GROMACS .gro file of C-alpha atoms in nm:
model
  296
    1UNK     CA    1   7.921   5.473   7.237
    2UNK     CA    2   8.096   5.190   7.400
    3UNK     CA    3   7.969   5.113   7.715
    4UNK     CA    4   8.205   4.999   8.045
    5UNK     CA    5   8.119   4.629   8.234
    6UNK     CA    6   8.259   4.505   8.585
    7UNK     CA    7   8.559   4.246   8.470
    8UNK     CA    8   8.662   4.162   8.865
    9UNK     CA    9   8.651   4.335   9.179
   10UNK     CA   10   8.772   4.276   9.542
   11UNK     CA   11   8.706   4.393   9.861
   12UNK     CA   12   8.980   4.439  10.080
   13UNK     CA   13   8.873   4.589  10.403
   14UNK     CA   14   9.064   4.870  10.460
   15UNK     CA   15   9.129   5.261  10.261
   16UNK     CA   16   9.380   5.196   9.971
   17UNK     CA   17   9.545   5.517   9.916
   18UNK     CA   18   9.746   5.418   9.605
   19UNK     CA   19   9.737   5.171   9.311
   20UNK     CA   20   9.986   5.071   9.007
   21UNK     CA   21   9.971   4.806   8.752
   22UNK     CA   22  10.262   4.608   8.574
   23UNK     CA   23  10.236   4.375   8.285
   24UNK     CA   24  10.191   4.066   8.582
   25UNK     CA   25  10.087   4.228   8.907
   26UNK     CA   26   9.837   4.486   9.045
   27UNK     CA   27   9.974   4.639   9.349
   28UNK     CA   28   9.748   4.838   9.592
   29UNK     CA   29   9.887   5.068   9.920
   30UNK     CA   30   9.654   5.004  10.210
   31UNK     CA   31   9.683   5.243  10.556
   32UNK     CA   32   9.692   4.962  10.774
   33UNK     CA   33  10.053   4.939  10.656
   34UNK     CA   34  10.056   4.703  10.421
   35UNK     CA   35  10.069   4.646  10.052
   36UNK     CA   36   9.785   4.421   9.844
   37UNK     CA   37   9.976   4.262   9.575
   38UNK     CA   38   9.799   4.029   9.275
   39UNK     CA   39   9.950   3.857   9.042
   40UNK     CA   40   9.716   3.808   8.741
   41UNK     CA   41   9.396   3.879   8.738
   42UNK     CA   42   9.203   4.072   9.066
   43UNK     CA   43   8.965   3.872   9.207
   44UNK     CA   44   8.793   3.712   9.454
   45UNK     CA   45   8.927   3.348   9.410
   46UNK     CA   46   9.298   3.518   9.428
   47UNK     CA   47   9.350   3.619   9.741
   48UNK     CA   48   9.644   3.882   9.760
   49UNK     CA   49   9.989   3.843   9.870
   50UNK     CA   50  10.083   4.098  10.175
   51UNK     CA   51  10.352   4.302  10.186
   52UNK     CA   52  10.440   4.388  10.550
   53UNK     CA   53  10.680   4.585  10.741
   54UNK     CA   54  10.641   4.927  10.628
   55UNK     CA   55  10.498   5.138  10.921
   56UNK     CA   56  10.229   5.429  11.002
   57UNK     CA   57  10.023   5.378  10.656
   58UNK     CA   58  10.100   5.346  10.272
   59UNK     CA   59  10.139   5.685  10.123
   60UNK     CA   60  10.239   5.521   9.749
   61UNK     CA   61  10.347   5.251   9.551
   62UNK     CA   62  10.508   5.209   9.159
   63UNK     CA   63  10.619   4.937   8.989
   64UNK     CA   64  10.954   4.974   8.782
   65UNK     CA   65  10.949   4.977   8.413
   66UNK     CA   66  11.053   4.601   8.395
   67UNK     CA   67  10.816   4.511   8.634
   68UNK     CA   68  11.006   4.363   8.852
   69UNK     CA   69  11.031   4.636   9.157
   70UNK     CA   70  10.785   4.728   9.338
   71UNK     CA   71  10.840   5.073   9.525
   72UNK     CA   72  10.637   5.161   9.839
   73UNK     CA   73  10.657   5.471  10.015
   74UNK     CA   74  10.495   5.529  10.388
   75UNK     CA   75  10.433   5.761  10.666
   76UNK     CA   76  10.709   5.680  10.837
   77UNK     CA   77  10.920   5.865  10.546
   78UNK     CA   78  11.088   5.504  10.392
   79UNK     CA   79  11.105   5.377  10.054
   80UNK     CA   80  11.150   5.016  10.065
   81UNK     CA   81  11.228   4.851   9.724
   82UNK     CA   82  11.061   4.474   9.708
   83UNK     CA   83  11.225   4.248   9.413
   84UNK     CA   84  10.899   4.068   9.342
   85UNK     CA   85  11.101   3.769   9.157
   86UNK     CA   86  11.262   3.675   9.476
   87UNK     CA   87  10.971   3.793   9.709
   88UNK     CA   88  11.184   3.983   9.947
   89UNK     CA   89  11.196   4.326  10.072
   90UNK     CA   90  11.559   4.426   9.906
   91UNK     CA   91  11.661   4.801  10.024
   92UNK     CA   92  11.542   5.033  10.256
   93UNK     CA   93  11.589   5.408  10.157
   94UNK     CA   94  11.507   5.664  10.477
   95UNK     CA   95  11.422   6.020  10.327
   96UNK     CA   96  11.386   6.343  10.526
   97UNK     CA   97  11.033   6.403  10.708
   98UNK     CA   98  10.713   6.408  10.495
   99UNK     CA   99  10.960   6.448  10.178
  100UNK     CA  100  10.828   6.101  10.021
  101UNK     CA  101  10.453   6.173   9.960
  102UNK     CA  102  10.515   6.100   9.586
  103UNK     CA  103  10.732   5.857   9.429
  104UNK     CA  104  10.843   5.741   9.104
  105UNK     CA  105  11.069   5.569   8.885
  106UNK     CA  106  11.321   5.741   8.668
  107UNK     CA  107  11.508   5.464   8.464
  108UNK     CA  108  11.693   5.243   8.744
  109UNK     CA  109  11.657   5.541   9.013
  110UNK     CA  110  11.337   5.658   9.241
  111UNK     CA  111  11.250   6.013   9.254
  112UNK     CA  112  11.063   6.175   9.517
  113UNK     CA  113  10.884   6.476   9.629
  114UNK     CA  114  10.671   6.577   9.951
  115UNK     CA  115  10.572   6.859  10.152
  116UNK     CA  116  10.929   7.092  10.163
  117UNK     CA  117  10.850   7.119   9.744
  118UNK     CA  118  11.211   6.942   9.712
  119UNK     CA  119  11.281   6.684   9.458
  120UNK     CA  120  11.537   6.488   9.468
  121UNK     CA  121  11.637   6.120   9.345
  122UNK     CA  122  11.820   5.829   9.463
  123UNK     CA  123  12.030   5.563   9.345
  124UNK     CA  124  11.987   5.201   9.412
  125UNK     CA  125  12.352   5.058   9.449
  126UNK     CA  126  12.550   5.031   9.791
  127UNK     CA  127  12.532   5.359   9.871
  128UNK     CA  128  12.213   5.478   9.783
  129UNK     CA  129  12.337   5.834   9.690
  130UNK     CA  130  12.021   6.108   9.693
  131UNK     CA  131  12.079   6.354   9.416
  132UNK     CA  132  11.877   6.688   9.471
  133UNK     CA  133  11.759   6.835   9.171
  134UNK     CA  134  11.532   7.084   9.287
  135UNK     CA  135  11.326   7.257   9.544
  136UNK     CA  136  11.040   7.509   9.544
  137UNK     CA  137  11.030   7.664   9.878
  138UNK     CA  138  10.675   7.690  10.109
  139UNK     CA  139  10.540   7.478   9.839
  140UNK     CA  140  10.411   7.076   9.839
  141UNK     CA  141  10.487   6.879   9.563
  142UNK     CA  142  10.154   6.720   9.546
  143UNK     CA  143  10.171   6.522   9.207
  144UNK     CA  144  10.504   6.344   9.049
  145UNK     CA  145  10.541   6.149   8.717
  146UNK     CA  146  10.876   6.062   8.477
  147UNK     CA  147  10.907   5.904   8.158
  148UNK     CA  148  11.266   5.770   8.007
  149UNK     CA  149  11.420   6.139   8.028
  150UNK     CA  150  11.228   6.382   8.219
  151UNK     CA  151  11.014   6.403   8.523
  152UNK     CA  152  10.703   6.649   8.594
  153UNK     CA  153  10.640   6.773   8.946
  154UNK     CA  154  10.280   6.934   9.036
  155UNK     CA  155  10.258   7.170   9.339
  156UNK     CA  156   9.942   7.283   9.565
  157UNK     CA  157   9.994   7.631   9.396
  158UNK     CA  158   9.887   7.498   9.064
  159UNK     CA  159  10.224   7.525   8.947
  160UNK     CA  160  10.387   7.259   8.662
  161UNK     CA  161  10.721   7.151   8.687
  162UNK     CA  162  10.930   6.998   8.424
  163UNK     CA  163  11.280   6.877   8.482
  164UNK     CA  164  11.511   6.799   8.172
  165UNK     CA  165  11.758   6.556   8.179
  166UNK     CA  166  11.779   6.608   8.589
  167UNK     CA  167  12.035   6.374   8.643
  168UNK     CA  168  12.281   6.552   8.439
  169UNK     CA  169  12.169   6.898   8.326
  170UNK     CA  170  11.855   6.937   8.528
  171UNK     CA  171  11.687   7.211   8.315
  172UNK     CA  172  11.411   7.314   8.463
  173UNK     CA  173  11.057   7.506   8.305
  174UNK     CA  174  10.820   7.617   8.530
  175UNK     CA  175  10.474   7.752   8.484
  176UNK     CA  176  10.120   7.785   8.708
  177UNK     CA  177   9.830   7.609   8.482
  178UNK     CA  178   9.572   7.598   8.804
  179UNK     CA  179   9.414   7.791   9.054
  180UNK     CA  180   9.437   7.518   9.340
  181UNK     CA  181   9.613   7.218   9.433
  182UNK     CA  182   9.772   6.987   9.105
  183UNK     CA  183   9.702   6.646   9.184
  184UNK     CA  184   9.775   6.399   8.923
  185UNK     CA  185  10.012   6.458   8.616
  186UNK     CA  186  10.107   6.167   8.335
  187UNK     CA  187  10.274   6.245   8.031
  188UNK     CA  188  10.190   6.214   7.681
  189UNK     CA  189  10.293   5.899   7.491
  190UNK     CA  190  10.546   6.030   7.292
  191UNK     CA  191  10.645   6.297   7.647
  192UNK     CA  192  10.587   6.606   7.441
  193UNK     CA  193  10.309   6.658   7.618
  194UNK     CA  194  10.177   6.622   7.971
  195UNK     CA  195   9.790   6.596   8.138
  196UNK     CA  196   9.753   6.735   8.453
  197UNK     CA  197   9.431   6.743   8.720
  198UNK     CA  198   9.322   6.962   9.011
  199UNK     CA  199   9.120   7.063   9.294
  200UNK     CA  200   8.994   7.323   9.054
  201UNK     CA  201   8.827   7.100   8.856
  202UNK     CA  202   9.013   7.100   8.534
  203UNK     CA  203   9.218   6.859   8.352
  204UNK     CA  204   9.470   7.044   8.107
  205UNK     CA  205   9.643   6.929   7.829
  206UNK     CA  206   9.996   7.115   7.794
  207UNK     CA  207  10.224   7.174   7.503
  208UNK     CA  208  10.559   7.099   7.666
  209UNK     CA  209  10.798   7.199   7.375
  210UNK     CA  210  10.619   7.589   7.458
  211UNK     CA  211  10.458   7.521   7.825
  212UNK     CA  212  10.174   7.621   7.715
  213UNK     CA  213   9.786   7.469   7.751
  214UNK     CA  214   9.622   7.292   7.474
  215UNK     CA  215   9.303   7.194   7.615
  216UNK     CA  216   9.096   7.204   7.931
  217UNK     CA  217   8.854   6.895   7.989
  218UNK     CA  218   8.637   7.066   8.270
  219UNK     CA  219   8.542   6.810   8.514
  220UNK     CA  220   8.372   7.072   8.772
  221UNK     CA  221   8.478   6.865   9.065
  222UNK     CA  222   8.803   6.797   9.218
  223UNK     CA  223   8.998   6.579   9.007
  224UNK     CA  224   9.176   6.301   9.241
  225UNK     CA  225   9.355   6.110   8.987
  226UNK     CA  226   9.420   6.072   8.584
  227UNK     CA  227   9.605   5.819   8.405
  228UNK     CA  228   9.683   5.797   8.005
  229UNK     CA  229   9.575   5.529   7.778
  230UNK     CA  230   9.938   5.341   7.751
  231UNK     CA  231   9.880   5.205   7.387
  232UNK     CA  232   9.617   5.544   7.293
  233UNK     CA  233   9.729   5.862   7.458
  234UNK     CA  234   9.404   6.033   7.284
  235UNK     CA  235   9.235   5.812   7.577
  236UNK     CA  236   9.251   5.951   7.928
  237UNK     CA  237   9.066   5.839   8.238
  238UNK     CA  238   8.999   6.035   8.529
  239UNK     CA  239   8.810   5.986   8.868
  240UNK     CA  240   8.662   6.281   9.112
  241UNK     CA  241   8.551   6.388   9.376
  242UNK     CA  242   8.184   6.365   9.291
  243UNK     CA  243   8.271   5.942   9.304
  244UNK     CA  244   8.279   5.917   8.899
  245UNK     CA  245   8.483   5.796   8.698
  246UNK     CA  246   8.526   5.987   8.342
  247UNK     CA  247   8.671   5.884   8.001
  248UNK     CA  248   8.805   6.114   7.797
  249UNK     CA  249   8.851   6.155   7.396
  250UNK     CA  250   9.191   6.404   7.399
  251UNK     CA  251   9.151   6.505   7.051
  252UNK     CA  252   8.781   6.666   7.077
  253UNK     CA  253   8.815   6.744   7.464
  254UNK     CA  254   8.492   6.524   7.493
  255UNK     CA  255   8.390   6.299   7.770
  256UNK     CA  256   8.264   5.989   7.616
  257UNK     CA  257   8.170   5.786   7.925
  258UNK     CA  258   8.133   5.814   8.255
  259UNK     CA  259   8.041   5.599   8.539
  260UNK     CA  260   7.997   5.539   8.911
  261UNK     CA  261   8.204   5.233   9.020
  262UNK     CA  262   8.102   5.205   9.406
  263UNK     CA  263   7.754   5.187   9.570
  264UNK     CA  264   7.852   5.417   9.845
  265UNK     CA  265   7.818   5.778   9.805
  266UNK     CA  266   8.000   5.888  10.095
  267UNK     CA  267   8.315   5.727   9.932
  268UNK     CA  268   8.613   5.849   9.787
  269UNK     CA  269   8.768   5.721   9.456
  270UNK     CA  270   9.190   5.823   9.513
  271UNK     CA  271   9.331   5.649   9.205
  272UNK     CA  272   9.235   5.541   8.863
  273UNK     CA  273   9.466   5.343   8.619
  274UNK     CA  274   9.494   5.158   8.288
  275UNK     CA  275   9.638   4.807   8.274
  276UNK     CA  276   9.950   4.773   8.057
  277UNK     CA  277   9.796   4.711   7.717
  278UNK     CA  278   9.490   5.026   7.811
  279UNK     CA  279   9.226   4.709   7.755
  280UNK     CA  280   9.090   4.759   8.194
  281UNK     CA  281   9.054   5.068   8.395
  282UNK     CA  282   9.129   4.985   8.755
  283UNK     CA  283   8.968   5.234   9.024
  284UNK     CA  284   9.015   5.171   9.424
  285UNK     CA  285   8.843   5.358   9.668
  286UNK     CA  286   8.868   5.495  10.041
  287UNK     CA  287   8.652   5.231  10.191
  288UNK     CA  288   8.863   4.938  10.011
  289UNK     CA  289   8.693   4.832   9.707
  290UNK     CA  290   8.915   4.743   9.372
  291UNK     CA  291   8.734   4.716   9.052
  292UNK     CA  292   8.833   4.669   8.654
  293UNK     CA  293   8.634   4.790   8.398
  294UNK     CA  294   8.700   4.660   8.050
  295UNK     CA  295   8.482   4.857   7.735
  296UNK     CA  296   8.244   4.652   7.500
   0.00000   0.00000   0.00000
């Protein structure tokens, strides 16, 4: 068995609530309203670029398939789109109260989804026309991922939502895989498949093409955060609420390492991700620490 070794880490000071990686930049949401953003390698000899002007804490942040957006959502229910090429802070979307908890990218548009359990999505040209595709009502959407054609939405019921083609047809399938909150999904490479994590300890692999589980990888702790091996989608990492971080082996449902990144047991791990080419785990923490982890 392989075992994991520290390639850089950084401390920044304050909680990061979110993290995202592109192929050039590693991009972490800070509550002191501001956004950490690397280019190259993390590490104490390059210090980070700030984002400012966002307001009352970063709730998320994802890059855009080219790279070359960054999205950042915050308390004070904005999206603001930065165009990391030019350095500048390019459109400002304003969404309804507490409705842009999660965000994501959906080909050139930005889905969202927050505490009314509506999703909707918005274009980026003049206008910046929100489509609403769906909404579940007295529900949170707690967890949101897409891939080129379909996005997933998790909800604090347990509940899985998949959304075909929701710019045109919007077909939705719907089915509860948990007993508590969902809070990560990703989907499978090939996006026949998703992963999804909870407060109930579980991490389930589901059979989209029949909504139906696969696999449970039983973590026994709440499960804060899961991402999927980019170039190996029979790798998944996960961190918890018992401050470990867990790799997975999909095909035998096997956890083949674990590890505790951070010192301090009183902290909380809220996002783990592989780089671009799945070679470093990233994993930030509550009290501001960053860290890769590459496998001998």
């Amino acid at each position: 068995m392989s075992k994991v070794s520290v390639a850089s880490t950084y401390t920044i000071g304050e909680s990061i609530s979110s993290l995202d990686i592109s192929q050039e930049y590693t991009a972490a949401g800070l509550l002191d309203e501001t956004v950490a953003l690397w280019k190259d390698k993390v590490s104490k000899e390059n210090e980070p670029q700030r984002l400012e002007g966002h307001f009352l804490g970063i709730v998320d942040v994802k890059f855009s398939n080219n790279g070359e957006l960054l999205a950042v959502s915050s308390l004070d229910s904005v999206i603001r789109i930065w165009d990391l090429k030019k350095s500048i802070k390019s459109k400002e979307i304003a969404c309804d109260q507490m409705e842009n908890w999660n965000i994501c990218w959906l080909k050139d548009y930005i889905c969202t989804a927050g505490e009314g359990g509506r999703l909707s999505i918005f274009s980026l040209d003049q206008n910046q026309e929100e489509i609403p595709v769906f909404s579940v009502e007295n529900s949170f959407a707690s967890a949101l991922t897409a891939n080129n054609a379909n996005i997933a939405v998790g909800t604090d019921s347990g509940s899985l939502h998949i959304v075909e083609d929701p710019i045109e047809k919007r077909k939705l399938h719907s089915k509860k895989f948990h007993k508590k909150m969902v809070r990560s999904v990703k989907f499978s490479n090939d996006g026949f498949k998703a992963f999804t994590s909870s407060d109930d300890g579980d991490i389930k692999l589901i059979d989209l093409t029949k909504m139906k589980e696969i696999k449970t990888f039983q973590h026994h702790y709440s499960v804060n955060s899961i991402d999927v091996n980019p170039i190996d989608d029979k790798l998944v990492v996960s961190c918890s609420s018992d401050y470990r971080v867990r790799l997975w082996d999909t095909q035998s449902g096997q956890c083949i390492e674990q590890f505790s990144p951070f010192d301090k047991k009183d902290d909380k791990l809220w996002a783990v991700r592989f780089n671009r080419d799945g070679s470093l785990i990233g994993v930030c923490s509550q009290q501001g620490q960053l860290s890769f982890y590459s496998r001998n």
